[in-house]
Tab-separated table of C-alpha atoms and ligand atoms in Angstrom:
chain	number	residue	atom	x	y	z
Z	1	MET	CA	-64.032	-239.557	-151.307
Z	2	SER	CA	-65.172	-238.060	-154.566
Z	3	LYS	CA	-67.505	-235.107	-153.813
Z	4	VAL	CA	-66.391	-231.936	-152.087
Z	5	TYR	CA	-68.469	-229.096	-150.592
Z	6	LEU	CA	-67.277	-225.519	-151.050
Z	7	TYR	CA	-68.279	-223.168	-148.246
Z	8	GLY	CA	-68.671	-219.752	-149.891
Z	9	ALA	CA	-70.371	-219.139	-153.239
Z	10	SER	CA	-68.089	-216.485	-154.716
Z	11	GLY	CA	-65.576	-215.818	-157.456
Z	12	HIS	CA	-62.934	-217.330	-155.179
Z	13	GLY	CA	-65.171	-220.398	-154.884
Z	14	LYS	CA	-65.345	-220.704	-158.673
Z	15	VAL	CA	-61.540	-220.908	-158.846
Z	16	ILE	CA	-61.476	-223.603	-156.170
Z	17	ALA	CA	-64.191	-225.524	-158.041
Z	18	ASP	CA	-61.874	-225.580	-161.069
Z	19	ILE	CA	-59.036	-226.904	-158.899
Z	20	VAL	CA	-61.245	-229.596	-157.388
Z	21	ARG	CA	-62.279	-230.741	-160.874
Z	22	ALA	CA	-58.670	-230.619	-162.117
Z	23	ASN	CA	-57.884	-233.163	-159.390
Z	24	GLY	CA	-60.540	-235.536	-160.690
Z	25	LEU	CA	-62.971	-234.802	-157.852
Z	26	GLU	CA	-66.521	-233.483	-158.068
Z	27	VAL	CA	-68.105	-230.470	-156.398
Z	28	ALA	CA	-71.177	-231.666	-154.459
Z	29	ALA	CA	-72.512	-228.142	-153.846
Z	30	PHE	CA	-71.616	-224.686	-152.616
Z	31	VAL	CA	-72.847	-223.540	-149.208
Z	32	ASP	CA	-73.602	-219.870	-148.541
Z	33	ASP	CA	-75.634	-217.744	-146.096
Z	34	ASN	CA	-76.846	-215.531	-148.935
Z	35	GLU	CA	-80.257	-216.965	-149.772
Z	36	SER	CA	-80.477	-215.001	-153.026
Z	37	ILE	CA	-77.789	-217.244	-154.595
Z	38	ASN	CA	-79.180	-220.662	-155.439
Z	39	GLU	CA	-76.774	-221.780	-158.148
Z	40	LEU	CA	-73.135	-221.129	-159.058
Z	41	CYS	CA	-71.274	-222.707	-161.996
Z	42	SER	CA	-74.285	-225.026	-162.439
Z	43	TYR	CA	-73.855	-226.347	-158.875
Z	44	PRO	CA	-76.590	-225.956	-156.253
Z	45	VAL	CA	-76.019	-223.500	-153.400
Z	46	LEU	CA	-77.186	-224.820	-150.023
Z	47	HIS	CA	-78.120	-222.432	-147.210
Z	48	GLY	CA	-77.345	-222.938	-143.531
Z	49	ALA	CA	-75.775	-226.380	-144.041
Z	50	MET	CA	-73.267	-226.560	-141.161
Z	51	ASP	CA	-72.364	-230.251	-141.183
Z	52	VAL	CA	-71.289	-230.953	-144.765
Z	53	SER	CA	-68.106	-232.960	-145.332
Z	54	PRO	CA	-65.501	-233.104	-146.773
Z	55	LEU	CA	-65.228	-229.389	-147.431
Z	56	ILE	CA	-63.048	-226.391	-148.222
Z	57	ILE	CA	-63.896	-222.885	-146.991
Z	58	SER	CA	-63.920	-220.873	-150.225
Z	59	ILE	CA	-63.996	-217.393	-148.677
Z	60	GLY	CA	-61.234	-214.842	-149.276
Z	61	SER	CA	-61.579	-212.940	-145.974
Z	62	ASN	CA	-58.988	-214.316	-143.534
Z	63	ARG	CA	-61.121	-213.311	-140.533
Z	64	ILE	CA	-64.286	-215.033	-141.788
Z	65	ARG	CA	-62.358	-218.116	-142.931
Z	66	LYS	CA	-60.939	-218.485	-139.422
Z	67	LYS	CA	-64.343	-218.012	-137.772
Z	68	LEU	CA	-65.900	-220.704	-139.946
Z	69	ALA	CA	-62.955	-223.070	-139.563
Z	70	LEU	CA	-63.461	-222.994	-135.805
Z	71	GLU	CA	-67.239	-223.522	-136.095
Z	72	LEU	CA	-67.605	-226.130	-138.817
Z	73	LYS	CA	-67.396	-229.812	-137.951
Z	74	GLY	CA	-66.617	-231.427	-141.306
Z	75	GLU	CA	-63.336	-232.841	-142.602
Z	76	PHE	CA	-61.287	-230.090	-144.235
Z	77	ILE	CA	-59.307	-231.117	-147.296
Z	78	THR	CA	-56.696	-229.290	-149.380
Z	79	ALA	CA	-56.952	-228.344	-153.056
Z	80	ILE	CA	-53.743	-228.035	-155.057
Z	81	HIS	CA	-53.918	-227.289	-158.773
Z	82	PRO	CA	-51.833	-229.691	-160.908
Z	83	SER	CA	-50.012	-226.724	-162.473
Z	84	ALA	CA	-48.624	-225.640	-159.092
Z	85	ILE	CA	-45.048	-226.722	-158.347
Z	86	LEU	CA	-44.464	-227.975	-154.822
Z	87	SER	CA	-41.223	-229.222	-153.312
Z	88	PRO	CA	-41.588	-232.723	-151.889
Z	89	SER	CA	-40.389	-231.270	-148.578
Z	90	ALA	CA	-43.010	-228.497	-148.438
Z	91	THR	CA	-45.993	-229.063	-146.145
Z	92	ILE	CA	-49.572	-227.823	-146.560
Z	93	GLY	CA	-52.113	-227.702	-143.735
Z	94	GLU	CA	-55.742	-228.831	-143.896
Z	95	GLY	CA	-58.204	-226.592	-145.696
Z	96	SER	CA	-55.499	-224.739	-147.631
Z	97	VAL	CA	-55.674	-224.099	-151.361
Z	98	VAL	CA	-52.831	-223.700	-153.859
Z	99	MET	CA	-53.885	-222.134	-157.129
Z	100	GLN	CA	-52.736	-222.273	-160.719
Z	101	GLY	CA	-49.036	-221.637	-161.291
Z	102	ALA	CA	-48.021	-221.178	-157.659
Z	103	VAL	CA	-44.533	-222.337	-156.627
Z	104	ILE	CA	-43.702	-223.564	-153.111
Z	105	GLN	CA	-40.068	-224.403	-152.483
Z	106	ALA	CA	-38.116	-226.733	-150.202
Z	107	ASP	CA	-39.055	-226.945	-146.522
Z	108	ALA	CA	-41.683	-224.226	-146.797
Z	109	SER	CA	-44.459	-224.776	-144.268
Z	110	ILE	CA	-47.991	-223.622	-145.101
Z	111	GLY	CA	-50.513	-223.587	-142.240
Z	112	LYS	CA	-54.219	-224.397	-142.209
Z	113	HIS	CA	-56.834	-222.595	-144.320
Z	114	VAL	CA	-54.180	-220.608	-146.195
Z	115	ILE	CA	-54.798	-219.297	-149.721
Z	116	VAL	CA	-51.768	-219.499	-152.017
Z	117	ASN	CA	-53.272	-217.633	-154.922
Z	118	THR	CA	-52.492	-217.639	-158.640
Z	119	SER	CA	-48.747	-217.656	-159.394
Z	120	ALA	CA	-47.715	-216.765	-155.856
Z	121	SER	CA	-44.115	-217.756	-155.126
Z	122	ILE	CA	-43.048	-219.005	-151.695
Z	123	ASP	CA	-39.380	-219.783	-151.435
Z	124	HIS	CA	-37.408	-222.199	-149.276
Z	125	ASP	CA	-37.953	-222.369	-145.518
Z	126	CYS	CA	-40.829	-219.877	-145.411
Z	127	LEU	CA	-43.260	-220.340	-142.513
Z	128	ILE	CA	-46.836	-219.289	-143.277
Z	129	ALA	CA	-49.204	-219.390	-140.294
Z	130	ASN	CA	-52.894	-220.345	-140.403
Z	131	TYR	CA	-55.531	-218.236	-142.234
Z	132	CYS	CA	-53.072	-216.203	-144.350
Z	133	HIS	CA	-53.744	-215.151	-147.935
Z	134	LEU	CA	-50.892	-214.817	-150.439
Z	135	SER	CA	-52.499	-212.998	-153.360
Z	136	PRO	CA	-51.722	-213.428	-157.061
Z	137	HIS	CA	-48.080	-212.921	-158.036
Z	138	SER	CA	-46.915	-212.160	-154.509
Z	139	THR	CA	-43.321	-213.235	-153.872
Z	140	LEU	CA	-41.823	-214.379	-150.598
Z	141	CYS	CA	-38.047	-214.878	-150.749
Z	142	GLY	CA	-36.396	-217.539	-148.593
Z	143	ASN	CA	-36.851	-217.779	-144.805
Z	144	VAL	CA	-39.764	-215.352	-144.571
Z	145	SER	CA	-42.271	-215.892	-141.763
Z	146	VAL	CA	-45.857	-214.649	-141.964
Z	147	GLY	CA	-48.059	-214.487	-138.854
Z	148	GLU	CA	-51.633	-215.731	-138.513
Z	149	GLY	CA	-54.264	-214.072	-140.652
Z	150	SER	CA	-51.939	-211.813	-142.621
Z	151	TRP	CA	-52.677	-210.766	-146.182
Z	152	ILE	CA	-49.908	-210.348	-148.747
Z	153	CYS	CA	-51.637	-208.456	-151.565
Z	154	ALA	CA	-51.131	-208.880	-155.286
Z	155	GLY	CA	-47.611	-208.444	-156.594
Z	156	ALA	CA	-46.024	-207.642	-153.231
Z	157	THR	CA	-42.447	-208.821	-152.648
Z	158	VAL	CA	-40.940	-209.710	-149.279
Z	159	ILE	CA	-37.153	-210.016	-149.221
Z	160	GLN	CA	-35.390	-212.931	-147.551
Z	161	GLY	CA	-35.449	-213.474	-143.803
Z	162	ILE	CA	-38.218	-210.950	-143.031
Z	163	SER	CA	-40.726	-211.583	-140.255
Z	164	ILE	CA	-44.288	-210.354	-140.810
Z	165	GLY	CA	-46.551	-210.259	-137.761
Z	166	LYS	CA	-50.132	-211.414	-137.229
Z	167	GLY	CA	-53.039	-209.688	-138.939
Z	168	CYS	CA	-50.851	-207.582	-141.223
Z	169	THR	CA	-51.709	-206.270	-144.684
Z	170	ILE	CA	-48.917	-205.898	-147.222
Z	171	ALA	CA	-50.419	-203.649	-149.909
Z	172	ALA	CA	-50.310	-204.519	-153.596
Z	173	GLY	CA	-46.908	-203.927	-155.158
Z	174	ALA	CA	-45.107	-203.257	-151.865
Z	175	VAL	CA	-41.486	-204.299	-151.397
Z	176	VAL	CA	-40.945	-205.271	-147.770
Z	177	THR	CA	-37.351	-204.807	-146.574
Z	178	LYS	CA	-37.896	-204.643	-142.780
Z	179	ASP	CA	-39.839	-206.731	-140.250
Z	180	VAL	CA	-43.529	-205.782	-139.965
Z	181	PRO	CA	-45.216	-205.599	-136.510
Z	182	ASP	CA	-48.584	-207.241	-135.723
Z	183	GLY	CA	-51.602	-205.534	-137.280
Z	184	ALA	CA	-49.654	-203.151	-139.521
Z	185	LEU	CA	-50.639	-202.169	-143.045
Z	186	VAL	CA	-47.522	-201.416	-145.047
Z	187	ALA	CA	-47.316	-200.066	-148.593
Z	188	GLY	CA	-44.848	-198.710	-151.111
Z	189	VAL	CA	-41.276	-199.334	-152.205
Z	190	PRO	CA	-39.630	-199.729	-149.782
Z	191	ALA	CA	-42.716	-200.522	-147.700
Z	192	LYS	CA	-43.602	-198.138	-144.852
Z	193	ILE	CA	-46.275	-198.484	-142.154
Z	194	LYS	CA	-49.446	-196.644	-143.205
Z	195	LYS	CA	-51.656	-197.682	-140.290
Z	196	THR	CA	-51.935	-200.284	-137.525
Z	197	ASN	CA	-54.999	-202.228	-136.412
Z	198	SER	CA	-53.817	-203.514	-133.047
W	1	LIG	C1	-53.953	-202.387	-148.999
W	1	LIG	C2	-55.380	-202.352	-149.564
W	1	LIG	C3	-56.058	-203.690	-149.244
W	1	LIG	C4	-56.176	-201.207	-148.945
W	1	LIG	O1	-56.363	-201.394	-147.577
W	1	LIG	P1	-57.126	-200.272	-146.737
W	1	LIG	O2	-57.106	-200.695	-145.299
W	1	LIG	O3	-58.457	-199.978	-147.365
W	1	LIG	O4	-56.122	-199.043	-146.892
W	1	LIG	P2	-56.395	-197.556	-147.365
W	1	LIG	O5	-57.028	-197.547	-148.714
W	1	LIG	O6	-57.075	-196.857	-146.215
W	1	LIG	O7	-54.923	-196.994	-147.532
W	1	LIG	C5	-54.083	-196.668	-146.429
W	1	LIG	C6	-52.890	-195.916	-146.998
W	1	LIG	O8	-52.093	-196.828	-147.785
W	1	LIG	C7	-51.982	-196.364	-149.141
W	1	LIG	N1	-52.049	-197.522	-150.020
W	1	LIG	C8	-53.014	-198.480	-150.040
W	1	LIG	N2	-52.710	-199.414	-150.937
W	1	LIG	C9	-51.540	-199.035	-151.503
W	1	LIG	C10	-50.726	-199.616	-152.494
W	1	LIG	N3	-51.068	-200.788	-153.055
W	1	LIG	N4	-49.578	-199.000	-152.823
W	1	LIG	C11	-49.217	-197.828	-152.238
W	1	LIG	N5	-49.970	-197.220	-151.268
W	1	LIG	C12	-51.111	-197.833	-150.921
W	1	LIG	C13	-53.150	-195.409	-149.319
W	1	LIG	O9	-52.906	-194.477	-150.339
W	1	LIG	C14	-53.228	-194.788	-147.955
W	1	LIG	O10	-52.170	-193.859	-147.860
W	1	LIG	P3	-52.330	-192.433	-147.099
W	1	LIG	O11	-52.760	-192.777	-145.695
W	1	LIG	O12	-50.970	-191.837	-147.196
W	1	LIG	O13	-53.386	-191.717	-147.838
W	1	LIG	C15	-55.397	-202.108	-151.087
W	1	LIG	O14	-54.868	-200.808	-151.376
W	1	LIG	C16	-54.628	-203.126	-151.884
W	1	LIG	O15	-53.398	-203.071	-152.027
W	1	LIG	N6	-55.389	-204.063	-152.430
W	1	LIG	C17	-54.884	-205.159	-153.200
W	1	LIG	C18	-55.909	-206.252	-153.129
W	1	LIG	C19	-55.417	-207.545	-153.689
W	1	LIG	O16	-54.271	-207.884	-153.725
W	1	LIG	N7	-56.388	-208.299	-154.114
W	1	LIG	C20	-56.153	-209.617	-154.637
W	1	LIG	C21	-57.227	-210.518	-154.124
W	1	LIG	S1	-57.034	-212.144	-154.733
């Protein structure tokens, strides 16, 4: 396998294209519903192509990434930048991406279609469920669990042993010192619940 399709022609897709190339693979094309975009980074943008393979969903929205992951039929692959540092005992699910400078420590488990963004740090024994996004410079200390579809925004820190529910948003710069219930948006230092979706 040498050519990879990227589903989502966006800035996030550009970063994944760099990672694909850094692994010695080629980008075959982007795929996007937006018919006004026909080229990105000199690659063609295909419209309505549902059966491309192998592919990575290059869309930042956790909700849309999940929807597409359940609809698309192709083989999902992972993209891990060579500058990322991964413990040999860490596991990464299909469709997930690990960006430049990220660190994933021993026995951490990363689900499917997860984004581990630039310089995110995931310490030992963390459990990250499917469709999460760990934004640039977010820090999870050891033994943190993060439920499906949650978003840890840029620069947020979660102290050791904390459990974050499904569909949560941890605002940029927050320091999370207590468990977070499903659907909550928390912000600040220490983080407090600002609103809840569920
Ligand atoms: C959390 C965030 C996504 C906003 O979500 P939202 O649902 O639109 O939330 P709102 O703007 O309605 O804010 C809700 C409350 O949280 C507060 N809040 C939001 N973000 C905050 C932050 N980073 N720090 C402190 N308070 C914050 C708001 O002031 C508001 O407080 P109030 O109700 O007392 O007025 C956004 O503020 C944020 O942190 N973005 C970072 C994005 C990021 O990391 N991008 C990287 C992509 S790779």
